[in-house]
């Protein structure tokens, strides 16, 4: 079974530039998550999708971050414009469960460095 | 303040020794998860605990949930180099009617020969 795919693996940009990350969850998984993990900290939930609808985006900085999951399959997370404090690993995860949380399957993440 | 506190933050253990990592919640736990993360990689699911007093084991790793104390522990017996990595606890925590999977800050485990 193919795992959660994320790209790119690494990205280096200058502050005020834009960047986009892509995630393809495991086939059939209804729930998709984007997490931000700053060095030395645990992952922080940015946004949770149930199919193509948003379940929770309370911690997403909406002035600069946006995310979509068209057709309820793959998803993109965008930052525009980026700030220095956005440097982190962005993890995508998916879960087959429709309600509540259960075992999450994580991708390898995209490591973003903002200079 | 952090909803999930892990201790210790880092641990250096000689190969073959036992070790314990703790995870304490400031809120009621509805489900507790343990994940492992290697540097530069995603999280790998280890175990899920849902009931007070529940204990699960996988190979040399045992996790327990003490619901009354809002605490969980992860114990590794006879540690090996393959156990090195960052251990993260995650919990389903109620937040304004939604259950959100929240993670602790992690415990970095180093195994020395």
PDB file of C-alpha atoms in Angstrom:
ATOM      1  CA  UNK A   1       0.000   0.000   0.000  1.00  0.00           C
ATOM      2  CA  UNK A   2       1.415   3.392  -0.980  1.00  0.00           C
ATOM      3  CA  UNK A   3       1.923   5.821   1.862  1.00  0.00           C
ATOM      4  CA  UNK A   4       1.200   9.533   2.146  1.00  0.00           C
ATOM      5  CA  UNK A   5       3.168  11.364  -0.529  1.00  0.00           C
ATOM      6  CA  UNK A   6       4.453  14.901  -0.033  1.00  0.00           C
ATOM      7  CA  UNK A   7       6.453  17.224  -2.238  1.00  0.00           C
ATOM      8  CA  UNK A   8       8.785  18.966  -2.364  1.00  0.00           C
ATOM      9  CA  UNK A   9      11.015  17.365   0.262  1.00  0.00           C
ATOM     10  CA  UNK A  10      12.932  20.585   0.913  1.00  0.00           C
ATOM     11  CA  UNK A  11      12.311  24.212   0.039  1.00  0.00           C
ATOM     12  CA  UNK A  12      14.398  27.321   0.651  1.00  0.00           C
ATOM     13  CA  UNK A  13      12.862  30.718   0.001  1.00  0.00           C
ATOM     14  CA  UNK A  14      13.387  34.317   1.005  1.00  0.00           C
ATOM     15  CA  UNK A  15      10.953  36.113   3.263  1.00  0.00           C
ATOM     16  CA  UNK A  16       7.959  37.664   1.527  1.00  0.00           C
ATOM     17  CA  UNK A  17       8.094  35.020  -1.225  1.00  0.00           C
ATOM     18  CA  UNK A  18       5.318  32.495  -1.804  1.00  0.00           C
ATOM     19  CA  UNK A  19       5.527  28.732  -1.478  1.00  0.00           C
ATOM     20  CA  UNK A  20       3.195  25.779  -1.986  1.00  0.00           C
ATOM     21  CA  UNK A  21       3.274  22.244  -0.674  1.00  0.00           C
ATOM     22  CA  UNK A  22       1.473  19.244  -2.086  1.00  0.00           C
ATOM     23  CA  UNK A  23       0.095  16.154  -0.382  1.00  0.00           C
ATOM     24  CA  UNK A  24      -1.465  12.988  -1.760  1.00  0.00           C
ATOM     25  CA  UNK A  25      -3.043  10.923   1.021  1.00  0.00           C
ATOM     26  CA  UNK A  26      -3.482   7.178   1.115  1.00  0.00           C
ATOM     27  CA  UNK A  27      -6.200   6.122  -1.303  1.00  0.00           C
ATOM     28  CA  UNK A  28      -9.624   6.044   0.310  1.00  0.00           C
ATOM     29  CA  UNK A  29      -8.672   8.082   3.374  1.00  0.00           C
ATOM     30  CA  UNK A  30     -11.434  10.577   4.095  1.00  0.00           C
ATOM     31  CA  UNK A  31      -9.562  12.785   6.547  1.00  0.00           C
ATOM     32  CA  UNK A  32      -6.485  14.836   5.720  1.00  0.00           C
ATOM     33  CA  UNK A  33      -4.407  16.949   8.100  1.00  0.00           C
ATOM     34  CA  UNK A  34      -1.685  19.553   7.727  1.00  0.00           C
ATOM     35  CA  UNK A  35       0.655  19.971  10.687  1.00  0.00           C
ATOM     36  CA  UNK A  36       3.433  22.483  11.279  1.00  0.00           C
ATOM     37  CA  UNK A  37       6.419  21.259  13.292  1.00  0.00           C
ATOM     38  CA  UNK A  38       8.908  23.887  14.403  1.00  0.00           C
ATOM     39  CA  UNK A  39      12.327  22.573  15.413  1.00  0.00           C
ATOM     40  CA  UNK A  40      12.246  21.181  18.951  1.00  0.00           C
ATOM     41  CA  UNK A  41       8.453  21.229  19.196  1.00  0.00           C
ATOM     42  CA  UNK A  42       5.642  18.790  18.617  1.00  0.00           C
ATOM     43  CA  UNK A  43       3.479  19.039  15.491  1.00  0.00           C
ATOM     44  CA  UNK A  44       0.752  21.689  15.599  1.00  0.00           C
ATOM     45  CA  UNK A  45      -2.456  21.143  13.658  1.00  0.00           C
ATOM     46  CA  UNK A  46      -3.005  23.798  10.987  1.00  0.00           C
ATOM     47  CA  UNK A  47      -6.036  22.435   9.194  1.00  0.00           C
ATOM     48  CA  UNK A  48      -8.149  19.281   9.034  1.00  0.00           C
ATOM     49  CA  UNK A  49     -10.246  18.255   6.027  1.00  0.00           C
ATOM     50  CA  UNK A  50     -13.061  15.737   5.948  1.00  0.00           C
ATOM     51  CA  UNK A  51     -13.313  14.824   2.269  1.00  0.00           C
ATOM     52  CA  UNK A  52     -13.181  18.290   0.642  1.00  0.00           C
ATOM     53  CA  UNK A  53     -14.697  20.198   3.574  1.00  0.00           C
ATOM     54  CA  UNK A  54     -12.803  21.977   6.348  1.00  0.00           C
ATOM     55  CA  UNK A  55     -13.376  20.508   9.838  1.00  0.00           C
ATOM     56  CA  UNK A  56     -10.919  22.622  11.814  1.00  0.00           C
ATOM     57  CA  UNK A  57      -8.742  25.534  10.724  1.00  0.00           C
ATOM     58  CA  UNK A  58      -8.680  27.406  14.032  1.00  0.00           C
ATOM     59  CA  UNK A  59      -4.866  27.471  14.184  1.00  0.00           C
ATOM     60  CA  UNK A  60      -4.274  28.367  10.539  1.00  0.00           C
ATOM     61  CA  UNK A  61      -2.893  31.920  10.135  1.00  0.00           C
ATOM     62  CA  UNK A  62      -5.430  32.823   7.509  1.00  0.00           C
ATOM     63  CA  UNK A  63      -3.817  36.149   6.616  1.00  0.00           C
ATOM     64  CA  UNK A  64      -0.968  34.264   4.948  1.00  0.00           C
ATOM     65  CA  UNK A  65      -1.793  30.551   4.888  1.00  0.00           C
ATOM     66  CA  UNK A  66      -4.379  28.865   2.698  1.00  0.00           C
ATOM     67  CA  UNK A  67      -5.189  25.254   1.972  1.00  0.00           C
ATOM     68  CA  UNK A  68      -7.524  23.384  -0.297  1.00  0.00           C
ATOM     69  CA  UNK A  69      -8.493  19.823  -0.987  1.00  0.00           C
ATOM     70  CA  UNK A  70     -10.238  19.799  -4.303  1.00  0.00           C
ATOM     71  CA  UNK A  71     -12.258  16.666  -5.097  1.00  0.00           C
ATOM     72  CA  UNK A  72     -11.512  15.321  -1.628  1.00  0.00           C
ATOM     73  CA  UNK A  73      -8.250  13.683  -2.635  1.00  0.00           C
ATOM     74  CA  UNK A  74      -4.919  15.525  -2.779  1.00  0.00           C
ATOM     75  CA  UNK A  75      -4.318  18.824  -1.055  1.00  0.00           C
ATOM     76  CA  UNK A  76      -2.131  21.924  -1.328  1.00  0.00           C
ATOM     77  CA  UNK A  77      -0.972  24.243   1.441  1.00  0.00           C
ATOM     78  CA  UNK A  78       0.201  27.722   0.446  1.00  0.00           C
ATOM     79  CA  UNK A  79       2.044  30.444   2.315  1.00  0.00           C
ATOM     80  CA  UNK A  80       1.937  33.950   0.875  1.00  0.00           C
ATOM     81  CA  UNK A  81       3.961  35.911   1.883  1.00  0.00           C
ATOM     82  CA  UNK A  82       6.336  33.810   3.974  1.00  0.00           C
ATOM     83  CA  UNK A  83       7.892  35.062   7.212  1.00  0.00           C
ATOM     84  CA  UNK A  84      11.045  33.924   8.970  1.00  0.00           C
ATOM     85  CA  UNK A  85       8.975  32.222  11.689  1.00  0.00           C
ATOM     86  CA  UNK A  86       7.356  29.973   9.067  1.00  0.00           C
ATOM     87  CA  UNK A  87      10.564  27.941   8.903  1.00  0.00           C
ATOM     88  CA  UNK A  88       9.432  24.471   9.941  1.00  0.00           C
ATOM     89  CA  UNK A  89       8.600  21.005   8.705  1.00  0.00           C
ATOM     90  CA  UNK A  90       5.125  20.781   7.214  1.00  0.00           C
ATOM     91  CA  UNK A  91       3.626  17.357   7.719  1.00  0.00           C
ATOM     92  CA  UNK A  92       0.641  15.936   5.929  1.00  0.00           C
ATOM     93  CA  UNK A  93      -1.297  13.043   7.456  1.00  0.00           C
ATOM     94  CA  UNK A  94      -4.374  11.065   6.521  1.00  0.00           C
ATOM     95  CA  UNK A  95      -6.791   8.795   8.298  1.00  0.00           C
ATOM     96  CA  UNK A  96      -9.517   6.476   7.058  1.00  0.00           C
ATOM     97  CA  UNK A  97     -11.892   7.309   9.915  1.00  0.00           C
ATOM     98  CA  UNK A  98     -14.720   9.713   9.188  1.00  0.00           C
ATOM     99  CA  UNK A  99     -15.466  10.778  12.747  1.00  0.00           C
ATOM    100  CA  UNK A 100     -13.058  11.382  15.604  1.00  0.00           C
ATOM    101  CA  UNK A 101      -9.371  10.702  15.586  1.00  0.00           C
ATOM    102  CA  UNK A 102      -7.596   7.451  15.109  1.00  0.00           C
ATOM    103  CA  UNK A 103      -4.269   6.229  13.854  1.00  0.00           C
ATOM    104  CA  UNK A 104      -2.813   8.805  11.499  1.00  0.00           C
ATOM    105  CA  UNK A 105      -0.506   7.982   8.623  1.00  0.00           C
ATOM    106  CA  UNK A 106       2.123  10.666   8.098  1.00  0.00           C
ATOM    107  CA  UNK A 107       4.116  11.670   5.061  1.00  0.00           C
ATOM    108  CA  UNK A 108       7.837  12.448   5.300  1.00  0.00           C
ATOM    109  CA  UNK A 109       7.151  16.171   5.398  1.00  0.00           C
ATOM    110  CA  UNK A 110       8.410  19.252   3.586  1.00  0.00           C
ATOM    111  CA  UNK A 111      11.223  21.089   5.324  1.00  0.00           C
ATOM    112  CA  UNK A 112      10.857  24.829   4.699  1.00  0.00           C
ATOM    113  CA  UNK A 113      13.620  27.317   5.366  1.00  0.00           C
ATOM    114  CA  UNK A 114      12.755  31.009   5.092  1.00  0.00           C
ATOM    115  CA  UNK A 115      15.815  33.263   4.836  1.00  0.00           C
TER     116      UNK A 115
ATOM    117  CA  UNK B   1       0.740  26.652  28.325  1.00  0.00           C
ATOM    118  CA  UNK B   2       1.411  23.254  26.813  1.00  0.00           C
ATOM    119  CA  UNK B   3      -1.562  20.875  27.045  1.00  0.00           C
ATOM    120  CA  UNK B   4       0.654  17.804  26.853  1.00  0.00           C
ATOM    121  CA  UNK B   5       3.906  17.769  28.774  1.00  0.00           C
ATOM    122  CA  UNK B   6       6.526  15.123  28.128  1.00  0.00           C
ATOM    123  CA  UNK B   7       9.413  14.227  30.371  1.00  0.00           C
ATOM    124  CA  UNK B   8      12.249  14.035  30.061  1.00  0.00           C
ATOM    125  CA  UNK B   9      12.872  16.285  27.056  1.00  0.00           C
ATOM    126  CA  UNK B  10      15.916  14.247  26.148  1.00  0.00           C
ATOM    127  CA  UNK B  11      17.349  10.960  27.298  1.00  0.00           C
ATOM    128  CA  UNK B  12      20.713   9.300  26.713  1.00  0.00           C
ATOM    129  CA  UNK B  13      20.698   5.617  27.558  1.00  0.00           C
ATOM    130  CA  UNK B  14      23.290   2.898  27.244  1.00  0.00           C
ATOM    131  CA  UNK B  15      22.330   0.090  24.916  1.00  0.00           C
ATOM    132  CA  UNK B  16      20.613  -2.719  26.808  1.00  0.00           C
ATOM    133  CA  UNK B  17      19.227  -0.501  29.571  1.00  0.00           C
ATOM    134  CA  UNK B  18      15.548   0.126  30.293  1.00  0.00           C
ATOM    135  CA  UNK B  19      13.937   3.550  30.094  1.00  0.00           C
ATOM    136  CA  UNK B  20      10.623   5.306  30.679  1.00  0.00           C
ATOM    137  CA  UNK B  21       9.093   8.373  29.021  1.00  0.00           C
ATOM    138  CA  UNK B  22       6.121  10.144  30.571  1.00  0.00           C
ATOM    139  CA  UNK B  23       3.285  12.173  29.075  1.00  0.00           C
ATOM    140  CA  UNK B  24       0.968  14.266  31.257  1.00  0.00           C
ATOM    141  CA  UNK B  25      -2.158  16.075  30.121  1.00  0.00           C
ATOM    142  CA  UNK B  26      -3.669  19.220  31.616  1.00  0.00           C
ATOM    143  CA  UNK B  27      -7.084  18.153  30.295  1.00  0.00           C
ATOM    144  CA  UNK B  28      -9.197  15.000  30.260  1.00  0.00           C
ATOM    145  CA  UNK B  29      -7.829  12.356  27.939  1.00  0.00           C
ATOM    146  CA  UNK B  30     -10.143  10.586  25.508  1.00  0.00           C
ATOM    147  CA  UNK B  31      -7.445   8.755  23.635  1.00  0.00           C
ATOM    148  CA  UNK B  32      -3.681   8.679  23.921  1.00  0.00           C
ATOM    149  CA  UNK B  33      -1.295   7.891  21.080  1.00  0.00           C
ATOM    150  CA  UNK B  34       2.416   7.263  20.942  1.00  0.00           C
ATOM    151  CA  UNK B  35       4.367   8.034  17.793  1.00  0.00           C
ATOM    152  CA  UNK B  36       8.039   7.803  16.921  1.00  0.00           C
ATOM    153  CA  UNK B  37       9.862  10.205  14.611  1.00  0.00           C
ATOM    154  CA  UNK B  38      13.296   9.821  13.099  1.00  0.00           C
ATOM    155  CA  UNK B  39      15.137  12.994  12.167  1.00  0.00           C
ATOM    156  CA  UNK B  40      13.818  14.496   8.946  1.00  0.00           C
ATOM    157  CA  UNK B  41      10.999  11.994   8.630  1.00  0.00           C
ATOM    158  CA  UNK B  42       7.322  11.751   9.372  1.00  0.00           C
ATOM    159  CA  UNK B  43       5.740  10.194  12.447  1.00  0.00           C
ATOM    160  CA  UNK B  44       5.276   6.459  12.756  1.00  0.00           C
ATOM    161  CA  UNK B  45       2.365   5.172  14.817  1.00  0.00           C
ATOM    162  CA  UNK B  46       3.346   2.973  17.768  1.00  0.00           C
ATOM    163  CA  UNK B  47       0.286   2.477  19.959  1.00  0.00           C
ATOM    164  CA  UNK B  48      -3.112   3.835  20.895  1.00  0.00           C
ATOM    165  CA  UNK B  49      -4.625   3.642  24.392  1.00  0.00           C
ATOM    166  CA  UNK B  50      -8.255   4.430  25.042  1.00  0.00           C
ATOM    167  CA  UNK B  51      -9.250   3.111  28.432  1.00  0.00           C
ATOM    168  CA  UNK B  52      -7.984   3.910  31.909  1.00  0.00           C
ATOM    169  CA  UNK B  53      -5.568   1.244  33.054  1.00  0.00           C
ATOM    170  CA  UNK B  54      -5.041  -0.006  29.519  1.00  0.00           C
ATOM    171  CA  UNK B  55      -1.624  -1.387  28.744  1.00  0.00           C
ATOM    172  CA  UNK B  56      -0.283  -2.391  25.336  1.00  0.00           C
ATOM    173  CA  UNK B  57       2.992  -3.910  24.231  1.00  0.00           C
ATOM    174  CA  UNK B  58       4.754  -4.186  20.908  1.00  0.00           C
ATOM    175  CA  UNK B  59       8.072  -5.965  20.824  1.00  0.00           C
ATOM    176  CA  UNK B  60      10.059  -4.311  23.625  1.00  0.00           C
ATOM    177  CA  UNK B  61       7.871  -1.225  23.994  1.00  0.00           C
ATOM    178  CA  UNK B  62       5.050  -1.050  26.558  1.00  0.00           C
ATOM    179  CA  UNK B  63       2.640   1.843  27.030  1.00  0.00           C
ATOM    180  CA  UNK B  64       0.201   2.401  29.880  1.00  0.00           C
ATOM    181  CA  UNK B  65      -2.639   4.876  30.376  1.00  0.00           C
ATOM    182  CA  UNK B  66      -3.568   6.192  33.799  1.00  0.00           C
ATOM    183  CA  UNK B  67      -6.771   8.072  33.048  1.00  0.00           C
ATOM    184  CA  UNK B  68      -7.279   9.352  36.606  1.00  0.00           C
ATOM    185  CA  UNK B  69      -3.864  10.920  36.620  1.00  0.00           C
ATOM    186  CA  UNK B  70      -4.288  12.051  33.002  1.00  0.00           C
ATOM    187  CA  UNK B  71      -0.935  10.461  32.337  1.00  0.00           C
ATOM    188  CA  UNK B  72       0.682   7.860  30.126  1.00  0.00           C
ATOM    189  CA  UNK B  73       4.079   6.203  30.213  1.00  0.00           C
ATOM    190  CA  UNK B  74       6.133   4.506  27.517  1.00  0.00           C
ATOM    191  CA  UNK B  75       8.639   1.914  28.692  1.00  0.00           C
ATOM    192  CA  UNK B  76      11.379   0.385  26.566  1.00  0.00           C
ATOM    193  CA  UNK B  77      13.062  -2.777  27.798  1.00  0.00           C
ATOM    194  CA  UNK B  78      16.630  -3.663  26.822  1.00  0.00           C
ATOM    195  CA  UNK B  79      17.051  -0.661  24.525  1.00  0.00           C
ATOM    196  CA  UNK B  80      18.659  -1.056  21.099  1.00  0.00           C
ATOM    197  CA  UNK B  81      20.135   1.468  18.628  1.00  0.00           C
ATOM    198  CA  UNK B  82      16.969   1.099  16.524  1.00  0.00           C
ATOM    199  CA  UNK B  83      14.991   2.660  19.373  1.00  0.00           C
ATOM    200  CA  UNK B  84      16.750   5.999  18.928  1.00  0.00           C
ATOM    201  CA  UNK B  85      14.550   8.859  17.762  1.00  0.00           C
ATOM    202  CA  UNK B  86      11.958  11.322  19.008  1.00  0.00           C
ATOM    203  CA  UNK B  87       8.977   9.919  20.866  1.00  0.00           C
ATOM    204  CA  UNK B  88       5.802  11.964  20.752  1.00  0.00           C
ATOM    205  CA  UNK B  89       2.605  11.471  22.668  1.00  0.00           C
ATOM    206  CA  UNK B  90      -0.614  12.709  21.145  1.00  0.00           C
ATOM    207  CA  UNK B  91      -4.037  12.992  22.707  1.00  0.00           C
ATOM    208  CA  UNK B  92      -7.618  13.659  21.677  1.00  0.00           C
ATOM    209  CA  UNK B  93      -8.356  16.801  23.630  1.00  0.00           C
ATOM    210  CA  UNK B  94     -11.716  18.553  23.695  1.00  0.00           C
ATOM    211  CA  UNK B  95     -11.489  22.047  22.268  1.00  0.00           C
ATOM    212  CA  UNK B  96     -14.732  23.989  21.961  1.00  0.00           C
ATOM    213  CA  UNK B  97     -16.720  20.886  21.124  1.00  0.00           C
ATOM    214  CA  UNK B  98     -14.181  19.472  18.684  1.00  0.00           C
ATOM    215  CA  UNK B  99     -11.770  16.691  19.467  1.00  0.00           C
ATOM    216  CA  UNK B 100      -8.348  17.750  18.294  1.00  0.00           C
ATOM    217  CA  UNK B 101      -5.282  15.528  18.122  1.00  0.00           C
ATOM    218  CA  UNK B 102      -2.679  17.493  20.069  1.00  0.00           C
ATOM    219  CA  UNK B 103       0.963  16.497  20.405  1.00  0.00           C
ATOM    220  CA  UNK B 104       3.476  16.897  23.179  1.00  0.00           C
ATOM    221  CA  UNK B 105       6.879  18.481  22.610  1.00  0.00           C
ATOM    222  CA  UNK B 106       8.601  15.131  22.274  1.00  0.00           C
ATOM    223  CA  UNK B 107      11.382  13.218  24.004  1.00  0.00           C
ATOM    224  CA  UNK B 108      14.643  12.779  22.095  1.00  0.00           C
ATOM    225  CA  UNK B 109      16.128   9.361  22.829  1.00  0.00           C
ATOM    226  CA  UNK B 110      19.783   8.620  22.130  1.00  0.00           C
ATOM    227  CA  UNK B 111      21.179   5.110  22.553  1.00  0.00           C
ATOM    228  CA  UNK B 112      24.913   4.813  23.155  1.00  0.00           C
ATOM    229  CA  UNK B 113      26.874   1.591  22.735  1.00  0.00           C
TER     230      UNK B 113
END
